[in-house]
Coordinates of C-alpha atoms and ligand atoms in Angstrom, one line a residue:
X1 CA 56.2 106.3 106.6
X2 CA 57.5 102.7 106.3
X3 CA 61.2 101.9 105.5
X4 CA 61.3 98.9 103.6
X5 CA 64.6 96.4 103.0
X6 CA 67.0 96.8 99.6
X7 CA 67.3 93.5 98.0
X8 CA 68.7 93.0 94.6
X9 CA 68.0 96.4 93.7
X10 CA 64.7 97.1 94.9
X11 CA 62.5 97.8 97.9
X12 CA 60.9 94.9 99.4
X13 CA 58.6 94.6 102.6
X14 CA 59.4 92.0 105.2
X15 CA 58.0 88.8 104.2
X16 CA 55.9 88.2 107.2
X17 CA 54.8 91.7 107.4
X18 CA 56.5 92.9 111.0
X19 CA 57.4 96.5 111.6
X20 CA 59.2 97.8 114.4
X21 CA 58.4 101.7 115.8
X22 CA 60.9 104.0 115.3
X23 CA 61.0 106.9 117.5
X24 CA 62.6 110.4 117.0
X25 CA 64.5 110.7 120.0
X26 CA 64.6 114.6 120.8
X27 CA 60.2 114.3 121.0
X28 CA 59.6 110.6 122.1
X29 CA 57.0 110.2 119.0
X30 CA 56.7 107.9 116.5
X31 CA 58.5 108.9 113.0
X32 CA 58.8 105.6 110.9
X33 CA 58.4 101.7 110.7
X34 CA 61.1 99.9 110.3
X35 CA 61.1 96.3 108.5
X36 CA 61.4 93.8 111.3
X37 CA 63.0 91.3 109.0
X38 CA 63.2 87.8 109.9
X39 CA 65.9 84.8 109.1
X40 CA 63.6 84.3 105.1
X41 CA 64.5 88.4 104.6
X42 CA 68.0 87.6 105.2
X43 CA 68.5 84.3 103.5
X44 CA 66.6 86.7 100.0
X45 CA 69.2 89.4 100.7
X46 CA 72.2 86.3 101.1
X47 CA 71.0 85.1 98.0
X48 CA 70.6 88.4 96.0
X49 CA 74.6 89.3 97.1
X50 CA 75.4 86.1 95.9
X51 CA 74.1 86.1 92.5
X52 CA 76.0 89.7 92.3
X53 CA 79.0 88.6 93.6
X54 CA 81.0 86.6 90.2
X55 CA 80.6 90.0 88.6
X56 CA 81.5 92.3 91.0
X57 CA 84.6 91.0 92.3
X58 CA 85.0 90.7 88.4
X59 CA 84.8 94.3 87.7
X60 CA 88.2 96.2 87.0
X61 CA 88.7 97.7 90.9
X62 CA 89.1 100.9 88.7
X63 CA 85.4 100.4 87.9
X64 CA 84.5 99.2 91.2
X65 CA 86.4 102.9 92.6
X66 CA 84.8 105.1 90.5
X67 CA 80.9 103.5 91.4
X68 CA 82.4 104.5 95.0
X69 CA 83.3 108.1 93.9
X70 CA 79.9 108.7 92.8
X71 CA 78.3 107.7 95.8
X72 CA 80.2 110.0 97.7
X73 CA 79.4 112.8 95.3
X74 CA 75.6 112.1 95.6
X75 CA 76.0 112.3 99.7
X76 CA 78.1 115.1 99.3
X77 CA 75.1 117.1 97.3
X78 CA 72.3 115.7 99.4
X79 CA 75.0 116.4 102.9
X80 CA 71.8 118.4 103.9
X81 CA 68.8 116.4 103.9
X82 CA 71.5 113.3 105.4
X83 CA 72.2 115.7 108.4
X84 CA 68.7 116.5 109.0
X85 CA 67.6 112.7 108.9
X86 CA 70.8 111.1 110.8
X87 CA 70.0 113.8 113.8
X88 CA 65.9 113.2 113.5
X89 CA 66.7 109.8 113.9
X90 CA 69.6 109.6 116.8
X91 CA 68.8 113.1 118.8
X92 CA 72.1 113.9 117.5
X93 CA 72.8 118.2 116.8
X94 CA 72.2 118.4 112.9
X95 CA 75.2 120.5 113.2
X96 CA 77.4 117.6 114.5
X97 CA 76.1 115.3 111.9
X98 CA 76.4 118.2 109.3
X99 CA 79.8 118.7 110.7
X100 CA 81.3 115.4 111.1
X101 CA 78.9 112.4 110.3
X102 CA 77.5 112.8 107.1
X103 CA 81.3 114.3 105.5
X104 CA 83.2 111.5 107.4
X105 CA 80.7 108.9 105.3
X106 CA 81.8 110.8 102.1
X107 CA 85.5 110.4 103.3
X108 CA 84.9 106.6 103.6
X109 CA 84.0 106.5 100.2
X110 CA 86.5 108.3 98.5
X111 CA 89.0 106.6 101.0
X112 CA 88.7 103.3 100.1
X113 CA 88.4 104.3 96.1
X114 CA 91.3 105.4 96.7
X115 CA 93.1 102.6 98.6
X116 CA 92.0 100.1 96.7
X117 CA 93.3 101.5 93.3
X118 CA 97.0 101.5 95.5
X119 CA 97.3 98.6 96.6
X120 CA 100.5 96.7 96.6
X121 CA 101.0 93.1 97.1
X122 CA 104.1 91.0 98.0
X123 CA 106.6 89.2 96.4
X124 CA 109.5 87.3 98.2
X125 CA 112.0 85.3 95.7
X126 CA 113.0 81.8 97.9
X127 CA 116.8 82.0 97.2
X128 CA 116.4 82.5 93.3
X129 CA 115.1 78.7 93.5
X130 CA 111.0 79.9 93.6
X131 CA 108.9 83.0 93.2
X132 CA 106.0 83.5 96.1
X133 CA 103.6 86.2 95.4
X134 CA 100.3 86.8 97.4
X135 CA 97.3 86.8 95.3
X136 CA 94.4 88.6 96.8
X137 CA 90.5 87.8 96.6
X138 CA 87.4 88.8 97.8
X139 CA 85.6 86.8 100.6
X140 CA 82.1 86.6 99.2
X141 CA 78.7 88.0 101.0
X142 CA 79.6 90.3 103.5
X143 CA 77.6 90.3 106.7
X144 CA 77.9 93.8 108.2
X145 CA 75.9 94.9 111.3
X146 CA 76.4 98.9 112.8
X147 CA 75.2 100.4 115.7
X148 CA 72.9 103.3 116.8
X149 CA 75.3 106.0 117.5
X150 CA 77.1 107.0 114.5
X151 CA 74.8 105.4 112.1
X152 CA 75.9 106.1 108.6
X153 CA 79.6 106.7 109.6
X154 CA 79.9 103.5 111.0
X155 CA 78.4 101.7 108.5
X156 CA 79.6 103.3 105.2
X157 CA 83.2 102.5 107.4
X158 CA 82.4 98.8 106.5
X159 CA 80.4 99.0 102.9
X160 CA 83.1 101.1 101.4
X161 CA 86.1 98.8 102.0
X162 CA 84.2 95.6 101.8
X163 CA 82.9 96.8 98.2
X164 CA 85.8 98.3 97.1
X165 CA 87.6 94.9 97.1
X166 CA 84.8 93.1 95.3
X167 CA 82.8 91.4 97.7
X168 CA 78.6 92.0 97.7
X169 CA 77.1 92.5 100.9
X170 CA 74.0 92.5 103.5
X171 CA 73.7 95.3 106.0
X172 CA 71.7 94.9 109.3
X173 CA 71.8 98.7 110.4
X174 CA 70.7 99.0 114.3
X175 CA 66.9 99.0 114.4
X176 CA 67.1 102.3 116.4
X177 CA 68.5 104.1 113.4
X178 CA 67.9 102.9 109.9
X179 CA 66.9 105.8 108.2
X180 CA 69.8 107.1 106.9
X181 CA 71.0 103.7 105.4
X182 CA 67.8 103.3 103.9
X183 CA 68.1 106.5 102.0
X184 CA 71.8 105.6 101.4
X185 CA 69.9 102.7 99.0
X186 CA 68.6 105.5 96.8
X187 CA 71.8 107.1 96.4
X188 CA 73.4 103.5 95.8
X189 CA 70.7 103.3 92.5
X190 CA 71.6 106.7 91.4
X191 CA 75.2 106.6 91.3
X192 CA 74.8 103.2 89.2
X193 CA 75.5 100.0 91.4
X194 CA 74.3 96.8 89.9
X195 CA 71.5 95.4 92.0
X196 CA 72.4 92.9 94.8
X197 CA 75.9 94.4 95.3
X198 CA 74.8 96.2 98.6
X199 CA 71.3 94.9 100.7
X200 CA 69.7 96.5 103.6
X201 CA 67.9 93.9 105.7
X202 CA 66.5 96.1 108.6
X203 CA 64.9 95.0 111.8
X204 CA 66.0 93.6 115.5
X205 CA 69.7 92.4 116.5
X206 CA 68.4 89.0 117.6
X207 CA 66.2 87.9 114.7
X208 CA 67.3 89.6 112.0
X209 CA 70.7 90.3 113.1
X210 CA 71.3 86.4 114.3
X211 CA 70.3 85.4 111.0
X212 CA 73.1 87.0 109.3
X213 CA 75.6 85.6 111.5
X214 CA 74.1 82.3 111.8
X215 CA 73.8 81.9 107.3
X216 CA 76.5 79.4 106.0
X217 CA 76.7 81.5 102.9
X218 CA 78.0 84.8 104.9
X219 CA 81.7 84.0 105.5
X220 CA 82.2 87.4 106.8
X221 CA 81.0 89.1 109.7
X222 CA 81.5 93.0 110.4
X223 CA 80.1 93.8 113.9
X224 CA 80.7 96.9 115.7
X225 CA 77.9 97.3 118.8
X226 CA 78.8 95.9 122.5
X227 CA 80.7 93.9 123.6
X228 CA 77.6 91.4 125.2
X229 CA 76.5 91.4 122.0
X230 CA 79.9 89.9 120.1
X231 CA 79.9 87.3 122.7
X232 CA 76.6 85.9 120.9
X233 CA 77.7 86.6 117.5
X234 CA 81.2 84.6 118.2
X235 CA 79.0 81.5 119.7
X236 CA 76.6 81.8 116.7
X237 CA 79.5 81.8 113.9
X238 CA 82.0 79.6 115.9
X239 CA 80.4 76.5 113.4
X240 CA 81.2 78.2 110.6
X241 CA 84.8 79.8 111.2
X242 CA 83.8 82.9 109.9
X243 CA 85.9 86.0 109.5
X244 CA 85.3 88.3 112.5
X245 CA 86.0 91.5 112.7
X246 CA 84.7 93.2 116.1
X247 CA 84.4 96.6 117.2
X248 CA 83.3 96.9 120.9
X249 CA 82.4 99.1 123.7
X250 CA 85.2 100.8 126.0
X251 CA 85.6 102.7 129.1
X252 CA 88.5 105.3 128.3
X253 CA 90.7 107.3 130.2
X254 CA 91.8 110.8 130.3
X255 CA 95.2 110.5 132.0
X256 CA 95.8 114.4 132.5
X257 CA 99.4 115.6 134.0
X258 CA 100.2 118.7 136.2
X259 CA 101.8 120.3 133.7
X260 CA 99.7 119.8 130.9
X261 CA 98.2 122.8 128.8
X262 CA 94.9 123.3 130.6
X263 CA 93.8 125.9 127.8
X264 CA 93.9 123.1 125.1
X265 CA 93.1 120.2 127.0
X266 CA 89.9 121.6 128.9
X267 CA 88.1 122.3 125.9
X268 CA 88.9 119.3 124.2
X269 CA 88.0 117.4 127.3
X270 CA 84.5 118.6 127.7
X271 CA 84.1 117.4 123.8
X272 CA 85.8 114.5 124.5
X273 CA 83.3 113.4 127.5
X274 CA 79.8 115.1 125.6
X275 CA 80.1 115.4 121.8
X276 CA 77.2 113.2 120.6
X277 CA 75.6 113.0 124.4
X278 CA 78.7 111.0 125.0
X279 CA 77.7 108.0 123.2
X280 CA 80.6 107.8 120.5
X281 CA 82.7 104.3 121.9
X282 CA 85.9 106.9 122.1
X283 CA 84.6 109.2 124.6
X284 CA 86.6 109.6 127.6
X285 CA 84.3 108.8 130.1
X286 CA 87.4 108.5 133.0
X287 CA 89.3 111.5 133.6
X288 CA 92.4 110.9 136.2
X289 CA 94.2 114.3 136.9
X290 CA 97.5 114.9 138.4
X291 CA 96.8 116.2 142.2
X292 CA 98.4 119.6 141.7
X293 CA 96.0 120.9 139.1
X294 CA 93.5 118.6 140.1
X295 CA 91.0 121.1 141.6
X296 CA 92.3 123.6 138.9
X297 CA 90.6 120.9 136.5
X298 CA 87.6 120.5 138.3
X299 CA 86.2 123.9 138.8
X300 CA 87.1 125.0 135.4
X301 CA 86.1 121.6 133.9
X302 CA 82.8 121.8 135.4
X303 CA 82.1 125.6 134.8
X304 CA 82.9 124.5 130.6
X305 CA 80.3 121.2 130.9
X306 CA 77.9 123.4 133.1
X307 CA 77.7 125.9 129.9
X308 CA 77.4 123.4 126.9
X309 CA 73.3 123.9 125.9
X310 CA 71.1 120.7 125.6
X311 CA 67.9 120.6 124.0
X312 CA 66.5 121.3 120.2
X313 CA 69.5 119.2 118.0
X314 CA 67.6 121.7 115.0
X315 CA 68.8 124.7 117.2
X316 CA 72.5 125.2 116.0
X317 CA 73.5 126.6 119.2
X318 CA 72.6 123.3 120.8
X319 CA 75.6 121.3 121.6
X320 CA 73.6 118.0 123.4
X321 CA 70.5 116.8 121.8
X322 CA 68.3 113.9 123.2
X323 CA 70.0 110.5 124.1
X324 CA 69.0 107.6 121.8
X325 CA 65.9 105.9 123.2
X326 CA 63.7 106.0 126.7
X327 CA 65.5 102.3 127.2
X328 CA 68.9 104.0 127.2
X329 CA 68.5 107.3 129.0
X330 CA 67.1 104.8 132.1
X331 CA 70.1 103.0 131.7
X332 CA 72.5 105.9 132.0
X333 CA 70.3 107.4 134.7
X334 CA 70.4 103.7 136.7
X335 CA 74.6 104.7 136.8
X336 CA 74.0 107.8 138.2
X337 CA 72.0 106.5 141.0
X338 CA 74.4 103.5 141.8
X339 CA 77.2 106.2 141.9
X340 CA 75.7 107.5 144.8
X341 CA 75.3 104.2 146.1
X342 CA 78.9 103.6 145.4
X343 CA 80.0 106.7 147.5
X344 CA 80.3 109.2 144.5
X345 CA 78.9 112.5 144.4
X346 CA 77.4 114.2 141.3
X347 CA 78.7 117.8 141.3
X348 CA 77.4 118.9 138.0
X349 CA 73.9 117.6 136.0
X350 CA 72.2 114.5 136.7
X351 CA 69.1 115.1 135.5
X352 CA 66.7 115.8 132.7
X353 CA 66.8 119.0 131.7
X354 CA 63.9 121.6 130.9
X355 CA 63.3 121.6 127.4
X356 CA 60.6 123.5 125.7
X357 CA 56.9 122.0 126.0
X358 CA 57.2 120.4 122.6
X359 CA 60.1 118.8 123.3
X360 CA 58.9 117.4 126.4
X361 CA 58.6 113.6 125.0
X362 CA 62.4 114.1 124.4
X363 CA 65.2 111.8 126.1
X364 CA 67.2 114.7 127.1
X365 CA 70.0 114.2 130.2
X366 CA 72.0 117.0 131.4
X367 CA 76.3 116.6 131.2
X368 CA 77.0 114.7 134.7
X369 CA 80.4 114.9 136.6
X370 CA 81.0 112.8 139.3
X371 CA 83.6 112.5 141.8
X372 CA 84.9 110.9 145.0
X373 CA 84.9 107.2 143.3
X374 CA 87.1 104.2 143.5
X375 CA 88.4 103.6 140.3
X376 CA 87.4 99.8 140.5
X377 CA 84.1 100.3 141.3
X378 CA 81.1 99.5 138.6
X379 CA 80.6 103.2 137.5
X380 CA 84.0 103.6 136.9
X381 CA 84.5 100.0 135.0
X382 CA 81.3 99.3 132.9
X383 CA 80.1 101.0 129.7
X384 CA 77.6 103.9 130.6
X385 CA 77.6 105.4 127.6
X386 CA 76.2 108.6 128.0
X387 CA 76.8 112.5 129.1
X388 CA 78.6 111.5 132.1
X389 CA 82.1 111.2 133.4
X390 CA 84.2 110.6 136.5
X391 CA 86.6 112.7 137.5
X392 CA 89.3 111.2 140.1
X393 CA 93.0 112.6 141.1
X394 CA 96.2 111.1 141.3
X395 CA 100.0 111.5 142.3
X396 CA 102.3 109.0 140.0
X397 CA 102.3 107.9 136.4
X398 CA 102.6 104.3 137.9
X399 CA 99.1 105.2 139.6
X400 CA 97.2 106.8 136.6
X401 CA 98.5 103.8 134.4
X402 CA 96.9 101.2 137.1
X403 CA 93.8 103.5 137.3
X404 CA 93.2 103.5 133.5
X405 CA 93.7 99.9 132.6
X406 CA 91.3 98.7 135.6
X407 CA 89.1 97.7 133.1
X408 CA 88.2 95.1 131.4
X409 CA 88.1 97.5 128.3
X410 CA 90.6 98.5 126.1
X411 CA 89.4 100.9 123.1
X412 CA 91.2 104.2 123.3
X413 CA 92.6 106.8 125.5
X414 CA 94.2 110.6 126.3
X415 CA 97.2 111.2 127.4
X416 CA 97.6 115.3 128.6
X417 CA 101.5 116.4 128.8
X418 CA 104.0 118.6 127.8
X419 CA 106.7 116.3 128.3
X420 CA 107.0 114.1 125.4
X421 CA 109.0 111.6 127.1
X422 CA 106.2 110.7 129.4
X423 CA 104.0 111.4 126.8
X424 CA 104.9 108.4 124.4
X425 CA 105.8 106.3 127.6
X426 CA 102.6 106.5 129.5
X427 CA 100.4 106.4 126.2
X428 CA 102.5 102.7 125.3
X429 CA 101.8 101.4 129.0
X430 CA 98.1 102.1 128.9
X431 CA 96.1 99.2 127.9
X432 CA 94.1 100.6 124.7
X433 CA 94.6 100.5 121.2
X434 CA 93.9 104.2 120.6
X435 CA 95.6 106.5 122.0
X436 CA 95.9 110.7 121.9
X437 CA 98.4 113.0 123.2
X438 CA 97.4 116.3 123.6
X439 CA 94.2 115.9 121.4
X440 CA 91.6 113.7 120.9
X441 CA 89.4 112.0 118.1
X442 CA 92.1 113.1 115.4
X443 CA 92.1 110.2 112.2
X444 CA 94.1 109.5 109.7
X445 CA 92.0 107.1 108.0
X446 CA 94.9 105.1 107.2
X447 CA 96.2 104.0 110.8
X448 CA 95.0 100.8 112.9
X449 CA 91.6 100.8 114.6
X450 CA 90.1 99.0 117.2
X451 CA 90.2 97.6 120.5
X452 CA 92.2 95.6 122.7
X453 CA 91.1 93.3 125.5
X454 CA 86.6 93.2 125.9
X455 CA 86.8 96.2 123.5
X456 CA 87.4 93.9 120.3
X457 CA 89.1 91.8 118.0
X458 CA 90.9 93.0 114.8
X459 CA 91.3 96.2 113.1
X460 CA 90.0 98.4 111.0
X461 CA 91.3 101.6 108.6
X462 CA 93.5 101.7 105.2
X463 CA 95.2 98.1 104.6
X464 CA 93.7 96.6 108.0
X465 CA 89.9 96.8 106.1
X466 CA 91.5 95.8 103.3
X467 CA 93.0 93.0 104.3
X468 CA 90.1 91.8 106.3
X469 CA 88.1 92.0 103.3
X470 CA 90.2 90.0 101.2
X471 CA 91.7 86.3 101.6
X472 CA 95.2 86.3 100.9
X473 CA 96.8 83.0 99.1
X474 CA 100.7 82.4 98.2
X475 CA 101.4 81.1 94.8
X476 CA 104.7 79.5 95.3
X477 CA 106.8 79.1 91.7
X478 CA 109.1 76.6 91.4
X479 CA 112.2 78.2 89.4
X480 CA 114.9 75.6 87.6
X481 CA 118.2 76.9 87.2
X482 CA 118.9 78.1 83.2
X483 CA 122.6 79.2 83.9
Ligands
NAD1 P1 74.3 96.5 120.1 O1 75.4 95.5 120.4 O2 73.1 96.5 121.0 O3 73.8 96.5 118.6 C1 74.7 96.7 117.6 C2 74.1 96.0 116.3 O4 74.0 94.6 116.6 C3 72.7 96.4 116.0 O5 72.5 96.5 114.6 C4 71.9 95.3 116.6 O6 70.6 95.2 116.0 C5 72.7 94.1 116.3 N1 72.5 93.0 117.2 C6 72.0 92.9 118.4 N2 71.9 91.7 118.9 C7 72.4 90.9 117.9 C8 72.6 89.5 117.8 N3 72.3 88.6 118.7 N4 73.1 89.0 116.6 C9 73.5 89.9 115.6 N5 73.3 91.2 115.7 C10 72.8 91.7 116.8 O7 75.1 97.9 120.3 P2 74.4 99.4 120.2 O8 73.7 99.6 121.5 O9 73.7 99.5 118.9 O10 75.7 100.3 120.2 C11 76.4 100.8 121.3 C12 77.6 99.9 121.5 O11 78.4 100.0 120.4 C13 78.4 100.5 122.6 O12 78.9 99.4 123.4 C14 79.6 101.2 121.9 O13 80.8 101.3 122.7 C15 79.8 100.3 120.8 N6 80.5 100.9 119.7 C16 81.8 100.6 119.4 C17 82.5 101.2 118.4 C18 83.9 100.8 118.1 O14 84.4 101.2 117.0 N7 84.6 100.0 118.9 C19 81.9 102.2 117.7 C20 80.6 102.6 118.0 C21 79.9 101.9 119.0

């Protein structure tokens, strides 16, 4: 089968005629081609959002919020064949994308229907001498690029808001995983969007991907992907002074007290390091625990990890499927080596696990725990991104705090106490612009998002999107005195 790219309403091939392989991660074979679009795909897919654009942002946002609601009633029905795809095409469990990815795509939808039919703007009266009110418009052609590992939540986390506020947009969808936003195109033509209002260009970061940053006609650029990456999409928009929005990698710390609530907190913690074979950019991939309960942690930590099933992600008893692509298991795997190297030792997984014969192609990895690491070395700083975590004691607050901003990092992080004093004070001296006490991966759709430090610039979620999808101007009023 052969994806092809959305522009203006219908389903074009590349122009030149490239295809990229796309592999299904939990057998290693081939299951698609994707359109390896080039800089001409792009600048048709510019163009078609910008012929679309006068009327859209022109539509009632009532209109605009109810195309939106229908969109997420379609993925709602088809929530099925979604999950199936999204896990075919990542190595995800079905029941994970069943259970979180495909609904959470809904929830954006509906989410920013709703947001955008609320929303309230300023006025501030200048001493009864002038009238200031902020007048709000769209940006024009969105350029929105997503990553691999939650593909349609992350993108559909972008699309919703930016539509919902009238701007048109491209996509660029990572190459490893563009199925599901391709079949979000047919749902986009059922539910009624006019053509050009939402394009898929699919194909590579660095030709198609560039392209979109590097068009004069694309003053907006969504990006959410690692953080090497943004440093080549902030060179390639700096002559344009673009609207950024970036949403990086991170490194994230478990900061986990003696007398916190190991019932609660170990199972959450063995989600929080593996859910999605650990590749979701809030993952705690650090854990720091409080000497007395440190070996506590461990032994019960590793006997949870040491039970979670990898293999079929169609089996619903499966809990890790297959990592994304060969490329990225080797990577993960090079980290385990060099923690040897830098004097860890691996006391749980490491390697690939047996899968059935079928399976065999598969980029399975078992869940990894590590210890005995300095918390500055490079396993313990850099992205791995993957089913594997280091576990490392400590004695003070002051300590765990040092430990967990070591990084140059700064996207989210756990904080494990029943003392709410320290809870709230620890969680505000930690470097990260996420942060959970006593639970992780909770979202209120409505709060800020993102990253601090090399983990991203901006935020996302409720007014934040909003805002970064709109330009805001002040109409100043002069007022003469009548009395
Ligand atoms: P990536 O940076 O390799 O790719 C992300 C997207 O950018 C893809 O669509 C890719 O094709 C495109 N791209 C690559 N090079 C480009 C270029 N030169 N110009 C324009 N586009 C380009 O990231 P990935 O490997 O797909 O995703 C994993 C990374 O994403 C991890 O670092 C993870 O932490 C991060 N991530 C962050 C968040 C967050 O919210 N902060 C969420 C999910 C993933």
């Amino acid at each position: 089968m052969k994806l092809a790219n959305y522009i203006g309403g219908r389903r074009v091939d590349p122009v030149e005629d490239q295809w990229l392989d796309s592999y299904n991660p939990s057998t290693g074979e081939v299951s698609h081609q994707v359109p390896s679009s080039t800089a001409v795909d792009v600048d048709n897919a510019v163009a078609a959002a910008g012929s679309a654009f006068p009327d859209w942002a022109a539509t009632p946002a009532g209109e605009r919020a109810a195309v939106l609601n229908r969109i997420a009633d379609l993925l709602e029905q088809k929530l099925e064949l979604f999950a199936e795809a999204e896990s075919s095409d990542q190595g995800k469990p079905v029941s994970l994308a069943r259970g979180v990815d495909i609904p959470r795509a809904c929830t954006n939808f509906r989410f920013f229907a709703g947001a955008v039919i609320h929303q309230e703007d300023a006025v501030h009266m200048t001493e009864g001498s002038a009238l200031n009110y902020t007048h709000r418009k769209p940006v024009g052609v969105a350029g929105l690029i997503s990553p691999w590992n939650l593909p349609l939540y992350l993108l559909t986390w972008k699309i919703a808001p930016a539509l919902a506020v009238g701007n048109t947009a491209v996509c660029k969808p990572s190459e490893l995983t563009s199925l599901t936003a391709y079949m979000l195109t047919e749902v986009f033509d059922e539910a009624g969007l006019p053509p050009g209002v939402c394009n898929m260009v699919f194909g590579a970061g660095p030709q198609a991907g560039a392209a979109l940053v590097a068009h004069p006609d694309v003053p907006l650029i969504s990006f959410t992907g690692g953080t090497a990456t943004a440093t080549s999409i902030i060179r390639d928009s700096a002559p344009y002074f673009k609207k950024l929005g970036l949403e990086l990698g991170g490194k994230n710390a478990n900061i986990i007290f003696a007398d916190a609530d190991l019932d609660n907190c170990i199972p959450t913690t063995v989600r929080s390091s593996f859910a999605n074979q650990g590749e979701i950019c809030l993952c705690g991939s650090r854990i720091f625990v409080q000497r007395p309960v440190y070996e506590e942690f461990l032994e019960r930590f590793t006997q949870a990890a040491g039970e979670l099933v990898v293999g079929d992600p169609k089996d619903p008893d499966t809990n890790l499927g297959a990592l994304v692509s060969a490329a990225h298991r080797d990577k993960v795997e090079s980290y385990i080596s060099l923690a040897g190297r830098e004097g860890g030792t691996v006391i749980l997984g490491g390697n690939r696990p047996g899968v059935d014969p079928d399976l065999r192609g598969g980029y399975y990895l078992e869940p990894t725990v590590i210890t005995g690491l300095t918390p500055s070395c490079r396993v313990m700083t850099e992205e791995i991104f993957g089913p594997v975590v280091t576990v490392t004691p400590f004695d003070t607050a002051q300590e765990a705090v040092a430990y967990a901003n070591m990084t140059r990092y700064g996207l989210s992080g756990t904080v494990w106490t029943t003392d709410l004093n320290r809870g709230h004070q620890v969680a505000q001296a930690m470097d990260a612009g996420v942060i959970w006490v006593n639970t992780w991966l909770l979202r209120d759709l409505r709060t800020p998002f993102g990253g601090m430090k090399a983990s991203g610039v901006g935020r996302e979620g409720g007014k934040h999107s909003l805002d970064f999808y709109t330009e805001t101007q002040n109409i100043c009023i002069k007022q003469e005195p009548l009395f």
